[in-house]
JSON list of N, CA, C and O in Angstrom, two decimals:
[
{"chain": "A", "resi": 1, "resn": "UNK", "atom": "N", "xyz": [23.13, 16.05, -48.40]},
{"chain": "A", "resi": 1, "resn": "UNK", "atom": "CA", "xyz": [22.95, 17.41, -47.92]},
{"chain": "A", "resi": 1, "resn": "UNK", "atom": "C", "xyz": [22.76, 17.43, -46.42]},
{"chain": "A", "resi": 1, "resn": "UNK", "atom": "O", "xyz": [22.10, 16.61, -45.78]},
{"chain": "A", "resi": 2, "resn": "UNK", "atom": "N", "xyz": [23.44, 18.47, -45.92]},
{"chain": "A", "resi": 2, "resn": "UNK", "atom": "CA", "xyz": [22.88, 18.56, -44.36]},
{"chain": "A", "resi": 2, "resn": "UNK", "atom": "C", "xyz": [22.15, 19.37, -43.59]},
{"chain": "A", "resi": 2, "resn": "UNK", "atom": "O", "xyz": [22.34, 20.55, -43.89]},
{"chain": "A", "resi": 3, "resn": "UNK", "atom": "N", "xyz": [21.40, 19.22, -42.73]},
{"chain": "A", "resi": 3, "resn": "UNK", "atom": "CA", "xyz": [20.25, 20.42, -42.15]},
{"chain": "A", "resi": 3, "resn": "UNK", "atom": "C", "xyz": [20.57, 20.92, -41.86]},
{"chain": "A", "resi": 3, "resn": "UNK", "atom": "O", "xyz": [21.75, 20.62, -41.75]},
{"chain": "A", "resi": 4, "resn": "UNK", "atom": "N", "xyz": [20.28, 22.28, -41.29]},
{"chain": "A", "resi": 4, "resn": "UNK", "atom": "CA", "xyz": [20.40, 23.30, -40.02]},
{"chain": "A", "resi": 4, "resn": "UNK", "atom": "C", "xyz": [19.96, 22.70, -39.01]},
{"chain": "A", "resi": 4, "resn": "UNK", "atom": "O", "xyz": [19.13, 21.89, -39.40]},
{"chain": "A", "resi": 5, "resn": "UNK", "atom": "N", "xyz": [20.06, 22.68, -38.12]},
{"chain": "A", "resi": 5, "resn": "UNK", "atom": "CA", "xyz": [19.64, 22.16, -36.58]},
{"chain": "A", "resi": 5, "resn": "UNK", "atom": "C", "xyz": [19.77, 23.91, -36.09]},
{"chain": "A", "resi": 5, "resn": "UNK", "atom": "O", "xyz": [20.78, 24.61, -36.14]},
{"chain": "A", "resi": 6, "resn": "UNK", "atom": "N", "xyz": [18.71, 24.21, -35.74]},
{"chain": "A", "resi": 6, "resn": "UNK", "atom": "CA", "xyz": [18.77, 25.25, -34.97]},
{"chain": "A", "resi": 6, "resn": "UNK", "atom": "C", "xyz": [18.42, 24.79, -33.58]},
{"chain": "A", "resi": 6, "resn": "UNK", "atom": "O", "xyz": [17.86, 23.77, -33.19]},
{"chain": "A", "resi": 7, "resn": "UNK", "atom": "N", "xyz": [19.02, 26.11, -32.81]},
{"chain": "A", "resi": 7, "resn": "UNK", "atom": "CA", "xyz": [19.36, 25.54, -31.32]},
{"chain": "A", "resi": 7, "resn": "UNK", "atom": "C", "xyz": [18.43, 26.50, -30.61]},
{"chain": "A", "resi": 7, "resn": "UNK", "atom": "O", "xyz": [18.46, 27.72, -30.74]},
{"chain": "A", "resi": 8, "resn": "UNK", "atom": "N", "xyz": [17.43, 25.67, -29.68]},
{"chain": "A", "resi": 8, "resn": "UNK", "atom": "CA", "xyz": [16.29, 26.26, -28.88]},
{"chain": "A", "resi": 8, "resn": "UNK", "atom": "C", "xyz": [16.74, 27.66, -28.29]},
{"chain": "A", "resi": 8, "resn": "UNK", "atom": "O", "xyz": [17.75, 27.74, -27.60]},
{"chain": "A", "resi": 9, "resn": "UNK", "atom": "N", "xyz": [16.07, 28.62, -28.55]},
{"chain": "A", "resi": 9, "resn": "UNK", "atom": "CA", "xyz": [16.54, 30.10, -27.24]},
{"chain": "A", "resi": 9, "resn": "UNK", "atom": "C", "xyz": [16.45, 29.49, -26.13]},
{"chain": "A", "resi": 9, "resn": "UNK", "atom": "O", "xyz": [17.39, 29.94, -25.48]},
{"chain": "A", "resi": 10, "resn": "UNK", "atom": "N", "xyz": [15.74, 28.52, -25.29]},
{"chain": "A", "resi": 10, "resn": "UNK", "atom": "CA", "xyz": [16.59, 27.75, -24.18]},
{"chain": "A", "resi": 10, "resn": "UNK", "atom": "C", "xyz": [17.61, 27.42, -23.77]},
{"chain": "A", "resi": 10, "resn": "UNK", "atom": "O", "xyz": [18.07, 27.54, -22.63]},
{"chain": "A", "resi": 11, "resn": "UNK", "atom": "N", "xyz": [18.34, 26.67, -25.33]},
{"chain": "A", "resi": 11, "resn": "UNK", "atom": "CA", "xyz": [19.49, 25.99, -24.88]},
{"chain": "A", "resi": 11, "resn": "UNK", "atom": "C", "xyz": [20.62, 27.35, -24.79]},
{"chain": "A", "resi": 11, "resn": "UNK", "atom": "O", "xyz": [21.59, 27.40, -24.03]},
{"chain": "A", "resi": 12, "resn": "UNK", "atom": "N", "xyz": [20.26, 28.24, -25.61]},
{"chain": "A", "resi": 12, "resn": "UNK", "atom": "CA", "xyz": [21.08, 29.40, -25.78]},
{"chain": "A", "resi": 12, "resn": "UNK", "atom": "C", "xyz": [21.39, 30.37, -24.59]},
{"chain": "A", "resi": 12, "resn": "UNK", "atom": "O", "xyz": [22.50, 30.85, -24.33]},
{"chain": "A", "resi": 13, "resn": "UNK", "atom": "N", "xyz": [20.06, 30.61, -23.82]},
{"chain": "A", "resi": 13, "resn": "UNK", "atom": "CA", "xyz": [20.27, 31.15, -22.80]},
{"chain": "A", "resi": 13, "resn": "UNK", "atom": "C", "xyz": [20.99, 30.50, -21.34]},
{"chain": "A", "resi": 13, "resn": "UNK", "atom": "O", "xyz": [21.45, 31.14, -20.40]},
{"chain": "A", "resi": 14, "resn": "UNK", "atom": "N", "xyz": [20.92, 29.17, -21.51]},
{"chain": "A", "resi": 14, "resn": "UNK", "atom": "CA", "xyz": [21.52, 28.14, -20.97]},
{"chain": "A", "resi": 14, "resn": "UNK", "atom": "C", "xyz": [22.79, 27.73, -21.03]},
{"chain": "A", "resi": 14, "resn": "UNK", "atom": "O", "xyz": [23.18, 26.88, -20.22]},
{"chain": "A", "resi": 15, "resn": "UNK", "atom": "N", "xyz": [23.67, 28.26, -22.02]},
{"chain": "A", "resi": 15, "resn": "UNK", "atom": "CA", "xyz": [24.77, 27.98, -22.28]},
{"chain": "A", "resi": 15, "resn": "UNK", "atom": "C", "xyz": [25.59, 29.41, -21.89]},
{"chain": "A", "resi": 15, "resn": "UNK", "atom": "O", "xyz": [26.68, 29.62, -21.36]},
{"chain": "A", "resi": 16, "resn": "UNK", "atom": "N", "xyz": [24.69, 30.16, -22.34]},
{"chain": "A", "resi": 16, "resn": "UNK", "atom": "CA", "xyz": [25.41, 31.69, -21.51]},
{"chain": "A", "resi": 16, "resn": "UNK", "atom": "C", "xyz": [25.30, 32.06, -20.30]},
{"chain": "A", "resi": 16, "resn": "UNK", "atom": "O", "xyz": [26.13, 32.86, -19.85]},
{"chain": "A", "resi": 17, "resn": "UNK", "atom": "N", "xyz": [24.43, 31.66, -19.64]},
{"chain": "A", "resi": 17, "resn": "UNK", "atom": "CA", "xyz": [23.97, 31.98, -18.23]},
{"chain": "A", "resi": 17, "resn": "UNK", "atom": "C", "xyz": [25.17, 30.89, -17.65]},
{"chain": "A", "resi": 17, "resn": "UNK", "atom": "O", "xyz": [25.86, 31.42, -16.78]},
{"chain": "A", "resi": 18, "resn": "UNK", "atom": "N", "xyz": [25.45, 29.86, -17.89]},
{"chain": "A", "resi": 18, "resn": "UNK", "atom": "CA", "xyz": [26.12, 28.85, -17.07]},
{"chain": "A", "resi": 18, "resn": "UNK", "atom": "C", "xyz": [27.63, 29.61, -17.77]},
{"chain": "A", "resi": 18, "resn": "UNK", "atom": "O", "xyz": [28.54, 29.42, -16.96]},
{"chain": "A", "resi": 19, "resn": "UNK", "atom": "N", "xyz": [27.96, 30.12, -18.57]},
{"chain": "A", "resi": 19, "resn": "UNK", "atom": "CA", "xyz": [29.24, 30.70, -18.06]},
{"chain": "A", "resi": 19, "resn": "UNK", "atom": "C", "xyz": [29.49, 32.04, -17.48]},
{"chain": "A", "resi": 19, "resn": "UNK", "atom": "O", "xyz": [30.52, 32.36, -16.89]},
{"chain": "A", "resi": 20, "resn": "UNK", "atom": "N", "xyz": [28.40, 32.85, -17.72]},
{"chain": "A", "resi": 20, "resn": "UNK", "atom": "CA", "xyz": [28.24, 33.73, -16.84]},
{"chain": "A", "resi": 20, "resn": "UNK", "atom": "C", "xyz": [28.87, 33.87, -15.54]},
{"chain": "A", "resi": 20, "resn": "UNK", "atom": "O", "xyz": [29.76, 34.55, -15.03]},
{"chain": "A", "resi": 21, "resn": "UNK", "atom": "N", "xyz": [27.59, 32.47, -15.02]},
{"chain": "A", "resi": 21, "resn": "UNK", "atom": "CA", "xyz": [27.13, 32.26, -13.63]},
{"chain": "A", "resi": 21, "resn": "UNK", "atom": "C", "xyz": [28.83, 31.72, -13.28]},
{"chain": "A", "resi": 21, "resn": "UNK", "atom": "O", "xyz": [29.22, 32.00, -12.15]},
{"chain": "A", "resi": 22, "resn": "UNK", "atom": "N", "xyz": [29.34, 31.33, -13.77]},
{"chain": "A", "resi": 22, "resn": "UNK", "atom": "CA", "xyz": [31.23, 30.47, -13.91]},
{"chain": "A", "resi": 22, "resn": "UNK", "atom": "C", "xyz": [32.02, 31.70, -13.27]},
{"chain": "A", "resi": 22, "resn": "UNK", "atom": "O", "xyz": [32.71, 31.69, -12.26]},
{"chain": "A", "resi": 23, "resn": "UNK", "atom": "N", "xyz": [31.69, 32.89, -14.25]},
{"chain": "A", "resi": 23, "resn": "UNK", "atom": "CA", "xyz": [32.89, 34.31, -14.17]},
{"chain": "A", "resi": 23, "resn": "UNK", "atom": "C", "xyz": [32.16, 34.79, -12.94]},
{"chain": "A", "resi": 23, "resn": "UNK", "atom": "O", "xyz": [32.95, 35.25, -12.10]},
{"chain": "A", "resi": 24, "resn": "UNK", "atom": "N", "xyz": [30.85, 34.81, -12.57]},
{"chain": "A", "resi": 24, "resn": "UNK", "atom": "CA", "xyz": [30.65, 35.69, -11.33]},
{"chain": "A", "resi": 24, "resn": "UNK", "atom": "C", "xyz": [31.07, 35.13, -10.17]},
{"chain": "A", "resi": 24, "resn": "UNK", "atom": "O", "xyz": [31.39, 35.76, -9.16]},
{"chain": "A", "resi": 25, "resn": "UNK", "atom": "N", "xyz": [31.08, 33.64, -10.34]},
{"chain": "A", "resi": 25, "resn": "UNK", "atom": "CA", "xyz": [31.35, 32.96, -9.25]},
{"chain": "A", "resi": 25, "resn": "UNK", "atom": "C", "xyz": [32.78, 33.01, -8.61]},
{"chain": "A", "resi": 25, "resn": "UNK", "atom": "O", "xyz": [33.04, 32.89, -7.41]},
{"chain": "A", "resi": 26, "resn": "UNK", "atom": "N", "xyz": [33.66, 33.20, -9.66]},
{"chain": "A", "resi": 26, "resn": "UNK", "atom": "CA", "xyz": [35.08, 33.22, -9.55]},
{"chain": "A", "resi": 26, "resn": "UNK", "atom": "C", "xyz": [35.13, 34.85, -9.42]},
{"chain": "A", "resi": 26, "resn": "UNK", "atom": "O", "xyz": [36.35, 35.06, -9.38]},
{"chain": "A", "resi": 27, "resn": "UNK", "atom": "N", "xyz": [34.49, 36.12, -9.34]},
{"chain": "A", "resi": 27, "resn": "UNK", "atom": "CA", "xyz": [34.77, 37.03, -9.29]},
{"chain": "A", "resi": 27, "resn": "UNK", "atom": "C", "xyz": [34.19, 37.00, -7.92]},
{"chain": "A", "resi": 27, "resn": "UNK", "atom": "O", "xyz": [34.83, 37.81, -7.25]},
{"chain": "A", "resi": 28, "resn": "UNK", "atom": "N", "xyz": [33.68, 36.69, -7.53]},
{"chain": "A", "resi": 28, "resn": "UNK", "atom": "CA", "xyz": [33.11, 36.89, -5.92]},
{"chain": "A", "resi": 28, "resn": "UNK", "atom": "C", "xyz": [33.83, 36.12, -5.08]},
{"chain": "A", "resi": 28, "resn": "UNK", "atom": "O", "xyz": [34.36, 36.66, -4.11]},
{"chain": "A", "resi": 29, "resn": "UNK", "atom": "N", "xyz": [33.92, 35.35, -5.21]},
{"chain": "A", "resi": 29, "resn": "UNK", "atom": "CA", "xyz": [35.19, 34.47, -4.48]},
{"chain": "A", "resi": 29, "resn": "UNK", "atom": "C", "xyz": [36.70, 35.06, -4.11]},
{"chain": "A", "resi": 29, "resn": "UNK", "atom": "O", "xyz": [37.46, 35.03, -3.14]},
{"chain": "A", "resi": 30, "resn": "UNK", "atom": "N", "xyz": [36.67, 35.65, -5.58]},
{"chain": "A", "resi": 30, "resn": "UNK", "atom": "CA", "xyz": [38.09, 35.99, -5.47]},
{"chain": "A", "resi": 30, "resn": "UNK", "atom": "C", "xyz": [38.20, 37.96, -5.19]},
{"chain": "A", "resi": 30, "resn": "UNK", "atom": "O", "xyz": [39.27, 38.56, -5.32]},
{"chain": "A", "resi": 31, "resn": "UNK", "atom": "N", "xyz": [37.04, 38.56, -4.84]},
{"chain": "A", "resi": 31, "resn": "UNK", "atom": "CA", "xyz": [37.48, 40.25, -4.68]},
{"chain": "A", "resi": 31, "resn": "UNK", "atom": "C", "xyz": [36.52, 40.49, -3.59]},
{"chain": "A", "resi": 31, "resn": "UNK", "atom": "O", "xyz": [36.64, 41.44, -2.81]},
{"chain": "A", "resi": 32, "resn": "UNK", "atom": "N", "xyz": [35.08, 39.15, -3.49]},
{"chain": "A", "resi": 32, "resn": "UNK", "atom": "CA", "xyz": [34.29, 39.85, -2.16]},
{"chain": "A", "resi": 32, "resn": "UNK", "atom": "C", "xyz": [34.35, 38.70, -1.22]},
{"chain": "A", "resi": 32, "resn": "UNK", "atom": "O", "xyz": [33.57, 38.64, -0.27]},
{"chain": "A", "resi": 33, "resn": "UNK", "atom": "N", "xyz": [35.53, 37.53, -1.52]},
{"chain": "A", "resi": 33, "resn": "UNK", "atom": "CA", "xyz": [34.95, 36.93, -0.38]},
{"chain": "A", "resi": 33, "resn": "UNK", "atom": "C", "xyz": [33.75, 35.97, -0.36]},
{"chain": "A", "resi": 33, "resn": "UNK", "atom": "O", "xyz": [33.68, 35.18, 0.59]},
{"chain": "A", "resi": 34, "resn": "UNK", "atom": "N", "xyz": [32.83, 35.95, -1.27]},
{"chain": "A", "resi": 34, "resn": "UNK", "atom": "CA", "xyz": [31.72, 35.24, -1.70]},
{"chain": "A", "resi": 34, "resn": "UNK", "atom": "C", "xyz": [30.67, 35.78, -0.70]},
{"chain": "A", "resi": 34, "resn": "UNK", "atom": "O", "xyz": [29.80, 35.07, -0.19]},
{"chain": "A", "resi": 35, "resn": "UNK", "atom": "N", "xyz": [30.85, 37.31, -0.42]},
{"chain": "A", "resi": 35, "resn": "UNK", "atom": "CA", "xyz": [29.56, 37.13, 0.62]},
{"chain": "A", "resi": 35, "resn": "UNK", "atom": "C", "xyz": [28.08, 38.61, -0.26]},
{"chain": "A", "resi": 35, "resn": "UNK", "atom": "O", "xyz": [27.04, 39.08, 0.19]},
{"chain": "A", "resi": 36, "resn": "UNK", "atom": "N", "xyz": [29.02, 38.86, -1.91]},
{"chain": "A", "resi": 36, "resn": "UNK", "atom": "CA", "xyz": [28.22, 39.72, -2.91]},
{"chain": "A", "resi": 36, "resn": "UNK", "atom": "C", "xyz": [27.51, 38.63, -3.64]},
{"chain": "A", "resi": 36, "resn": "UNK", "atom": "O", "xyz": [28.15, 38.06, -4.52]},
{"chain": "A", "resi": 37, "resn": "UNK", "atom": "N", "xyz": [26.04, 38.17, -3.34]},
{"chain": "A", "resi": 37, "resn": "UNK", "atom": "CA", "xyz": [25.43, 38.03, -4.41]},
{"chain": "A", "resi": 37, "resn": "UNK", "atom": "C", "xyz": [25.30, 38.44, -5.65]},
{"chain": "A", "resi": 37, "resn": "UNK", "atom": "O", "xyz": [25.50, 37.64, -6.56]},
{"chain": "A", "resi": 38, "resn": "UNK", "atom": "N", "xyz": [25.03, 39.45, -5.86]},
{"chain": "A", "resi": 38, "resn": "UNK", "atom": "CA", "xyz": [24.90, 40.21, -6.83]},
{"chain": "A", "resi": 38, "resn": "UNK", "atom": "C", "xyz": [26.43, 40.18, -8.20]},
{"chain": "A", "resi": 38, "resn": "UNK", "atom": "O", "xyz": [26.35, 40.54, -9.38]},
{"chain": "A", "resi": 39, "resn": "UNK", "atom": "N", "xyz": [27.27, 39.81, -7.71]},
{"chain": "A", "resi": 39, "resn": "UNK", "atom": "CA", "xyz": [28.31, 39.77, -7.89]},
{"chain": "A", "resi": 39, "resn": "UNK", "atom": "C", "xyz": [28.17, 37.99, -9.14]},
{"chain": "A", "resi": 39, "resn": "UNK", "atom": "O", "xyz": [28.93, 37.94, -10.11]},
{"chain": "A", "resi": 40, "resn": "UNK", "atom": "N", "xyz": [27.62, 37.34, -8.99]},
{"chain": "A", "resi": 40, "resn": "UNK", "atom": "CA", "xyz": [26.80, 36.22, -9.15]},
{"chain": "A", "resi": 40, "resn": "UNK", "atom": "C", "xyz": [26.01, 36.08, -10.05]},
{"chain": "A", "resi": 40, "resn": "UNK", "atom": "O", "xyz": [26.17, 35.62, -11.19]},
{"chain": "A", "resi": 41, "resn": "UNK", "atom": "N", "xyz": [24.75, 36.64, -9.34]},
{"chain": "A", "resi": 41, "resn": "UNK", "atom": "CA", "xyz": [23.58, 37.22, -10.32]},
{"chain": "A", "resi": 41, "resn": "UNK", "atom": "C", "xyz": [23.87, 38.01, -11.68]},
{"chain": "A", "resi": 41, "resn": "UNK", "atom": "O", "xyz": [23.68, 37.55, -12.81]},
{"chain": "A", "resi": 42, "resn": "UNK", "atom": "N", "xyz": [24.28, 39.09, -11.42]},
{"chain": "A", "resi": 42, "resn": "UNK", "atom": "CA", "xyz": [24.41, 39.89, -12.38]},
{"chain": "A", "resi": 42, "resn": "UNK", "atom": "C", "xyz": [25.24, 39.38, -13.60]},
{"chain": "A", "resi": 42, "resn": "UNK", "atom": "O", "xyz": [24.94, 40.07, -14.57]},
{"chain": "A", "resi": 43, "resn": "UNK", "atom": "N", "xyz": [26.12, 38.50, -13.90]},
{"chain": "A", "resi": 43, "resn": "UNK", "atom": "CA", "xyz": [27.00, 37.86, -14.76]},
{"chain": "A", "resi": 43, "resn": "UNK", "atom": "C", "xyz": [26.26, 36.69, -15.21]},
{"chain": "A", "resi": 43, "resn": "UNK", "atom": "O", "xyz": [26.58, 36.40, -16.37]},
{"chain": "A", "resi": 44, "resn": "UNK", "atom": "N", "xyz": [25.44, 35.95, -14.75]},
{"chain": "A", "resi": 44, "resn": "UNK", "atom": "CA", "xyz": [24.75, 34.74, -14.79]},
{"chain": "A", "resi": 44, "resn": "UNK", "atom": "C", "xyz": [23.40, 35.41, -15.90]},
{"chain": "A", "resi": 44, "resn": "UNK", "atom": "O", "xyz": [22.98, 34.93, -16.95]},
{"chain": "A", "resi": 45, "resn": "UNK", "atom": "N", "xyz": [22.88, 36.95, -15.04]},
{"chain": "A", "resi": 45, "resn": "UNK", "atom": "CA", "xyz": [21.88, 37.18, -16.59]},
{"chain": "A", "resi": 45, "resn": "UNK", "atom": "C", "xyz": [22.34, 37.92, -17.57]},
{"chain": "A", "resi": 45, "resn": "UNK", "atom": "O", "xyz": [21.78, 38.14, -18.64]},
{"chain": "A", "resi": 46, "resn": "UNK", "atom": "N", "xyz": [23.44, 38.36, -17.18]},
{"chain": "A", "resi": 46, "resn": "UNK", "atom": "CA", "xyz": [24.03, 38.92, -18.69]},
{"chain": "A", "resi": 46, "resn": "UNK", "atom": "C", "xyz": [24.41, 37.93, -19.38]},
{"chain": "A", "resi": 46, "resn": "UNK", "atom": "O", "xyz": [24.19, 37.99, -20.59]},
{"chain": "A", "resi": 47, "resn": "UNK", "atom": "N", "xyz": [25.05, 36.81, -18.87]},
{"chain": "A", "resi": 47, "resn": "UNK", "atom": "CA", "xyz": [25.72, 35.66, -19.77]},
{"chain": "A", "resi": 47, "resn": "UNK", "atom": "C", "xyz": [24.46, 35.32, -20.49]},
{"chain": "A", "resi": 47, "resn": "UNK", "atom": "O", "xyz": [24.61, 35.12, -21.69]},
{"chain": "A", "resi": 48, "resn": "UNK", "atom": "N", "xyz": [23.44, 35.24, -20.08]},
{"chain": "A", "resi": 48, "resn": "UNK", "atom": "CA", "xyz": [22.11, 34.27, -20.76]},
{"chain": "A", "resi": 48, "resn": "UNK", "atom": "C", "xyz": [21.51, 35.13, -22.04]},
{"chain": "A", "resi": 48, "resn": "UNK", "atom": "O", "xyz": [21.03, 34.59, -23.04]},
{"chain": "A", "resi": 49, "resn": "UNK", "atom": "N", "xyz": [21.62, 36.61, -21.82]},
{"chain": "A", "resi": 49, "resn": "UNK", "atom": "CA", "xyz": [21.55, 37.49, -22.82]},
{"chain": "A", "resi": 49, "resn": "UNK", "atom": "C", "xyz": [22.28, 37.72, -23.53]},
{"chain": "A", "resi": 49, "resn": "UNK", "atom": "O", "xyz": [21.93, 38.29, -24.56]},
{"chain": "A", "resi": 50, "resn": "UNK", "atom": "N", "xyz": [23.72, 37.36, -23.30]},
{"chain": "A", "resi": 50, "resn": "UNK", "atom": "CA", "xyz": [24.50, 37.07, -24.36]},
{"chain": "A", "resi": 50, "resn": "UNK", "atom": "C", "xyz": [24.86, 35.86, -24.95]},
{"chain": "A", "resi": 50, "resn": "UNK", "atom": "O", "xyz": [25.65, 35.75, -25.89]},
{"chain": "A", "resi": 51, "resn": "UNK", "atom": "N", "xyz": [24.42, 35.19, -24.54]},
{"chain": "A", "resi": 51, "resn": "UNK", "atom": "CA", "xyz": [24.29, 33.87, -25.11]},
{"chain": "A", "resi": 51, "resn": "UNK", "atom": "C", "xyz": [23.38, 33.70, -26.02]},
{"chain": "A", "resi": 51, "resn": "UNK", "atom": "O", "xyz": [23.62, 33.12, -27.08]},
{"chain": "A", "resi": 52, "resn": "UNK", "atom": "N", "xyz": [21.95, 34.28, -25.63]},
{"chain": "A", "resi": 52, "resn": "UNK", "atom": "CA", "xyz": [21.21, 34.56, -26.87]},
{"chain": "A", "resi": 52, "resn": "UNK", "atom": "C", "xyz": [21.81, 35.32, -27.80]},
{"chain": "A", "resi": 52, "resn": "UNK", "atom": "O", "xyz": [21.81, 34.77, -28.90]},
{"chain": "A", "resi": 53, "resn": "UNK", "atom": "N", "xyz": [22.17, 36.07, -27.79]},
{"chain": "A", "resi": 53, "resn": "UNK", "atom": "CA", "xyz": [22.86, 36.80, -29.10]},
{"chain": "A", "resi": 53, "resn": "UNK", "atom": "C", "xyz": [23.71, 36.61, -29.66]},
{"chain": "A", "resi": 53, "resn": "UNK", "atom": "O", "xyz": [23.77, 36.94, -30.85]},
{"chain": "A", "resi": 54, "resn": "UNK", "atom": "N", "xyz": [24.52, 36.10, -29.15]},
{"chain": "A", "resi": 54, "resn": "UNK", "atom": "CA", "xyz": [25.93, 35.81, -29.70]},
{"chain": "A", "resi": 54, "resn": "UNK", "atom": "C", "xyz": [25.84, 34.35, -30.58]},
{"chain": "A", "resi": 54, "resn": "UNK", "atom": "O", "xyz": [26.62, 34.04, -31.48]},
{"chain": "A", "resi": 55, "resn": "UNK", "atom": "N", "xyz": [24.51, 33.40, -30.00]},
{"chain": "A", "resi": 55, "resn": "UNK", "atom": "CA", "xyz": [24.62, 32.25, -30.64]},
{"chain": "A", "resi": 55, "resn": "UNK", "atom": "C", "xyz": [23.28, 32.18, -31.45]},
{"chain": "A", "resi": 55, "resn": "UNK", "atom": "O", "xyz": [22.79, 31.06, -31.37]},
{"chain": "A", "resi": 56, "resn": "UNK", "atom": "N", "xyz": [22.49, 33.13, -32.26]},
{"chain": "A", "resi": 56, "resn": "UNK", "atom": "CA", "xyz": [21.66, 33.87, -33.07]},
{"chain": "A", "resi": 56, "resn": "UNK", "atom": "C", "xyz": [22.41, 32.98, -34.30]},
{"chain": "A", "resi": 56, "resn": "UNK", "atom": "O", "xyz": [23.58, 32.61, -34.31]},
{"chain": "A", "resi": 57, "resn": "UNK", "atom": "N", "xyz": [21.30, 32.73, -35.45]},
{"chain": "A", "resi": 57, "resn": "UNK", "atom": "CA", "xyz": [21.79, 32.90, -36.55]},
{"chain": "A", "resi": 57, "resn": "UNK", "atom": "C", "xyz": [21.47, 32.92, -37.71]},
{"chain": "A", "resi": 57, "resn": "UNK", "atom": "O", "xyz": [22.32, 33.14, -38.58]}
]
């Protein structure tokens, strides 16, 4: 038989935030120039909140 391994809300928010933080990075680069933080930020904590949710189970 095999366990569940459930996966820490750490690692979860960690796995979404780092692709987040991936798409904002490439969206700022590529429409502001890299000089919008926010542009950054804002994708990096949505990713982490969706990462919690999406990897829920």
């Amino acid at each position: 038989m095999q366990k569940d391994i459930k996966m820490p809300v750490v690692v979860k928010a960690l796995c979404g935030a780092t692709i987040g933080f991936l798409v904002g990075l490439y969206l700022a680069n590529t429409f502001a120039a890299g000089v919008i933080n926010w542009m950054v930020y804002l994708p990096t904590a949505l990713g982490a909140v969706a990462g919690i949710w999406w990897l829920r189970r």
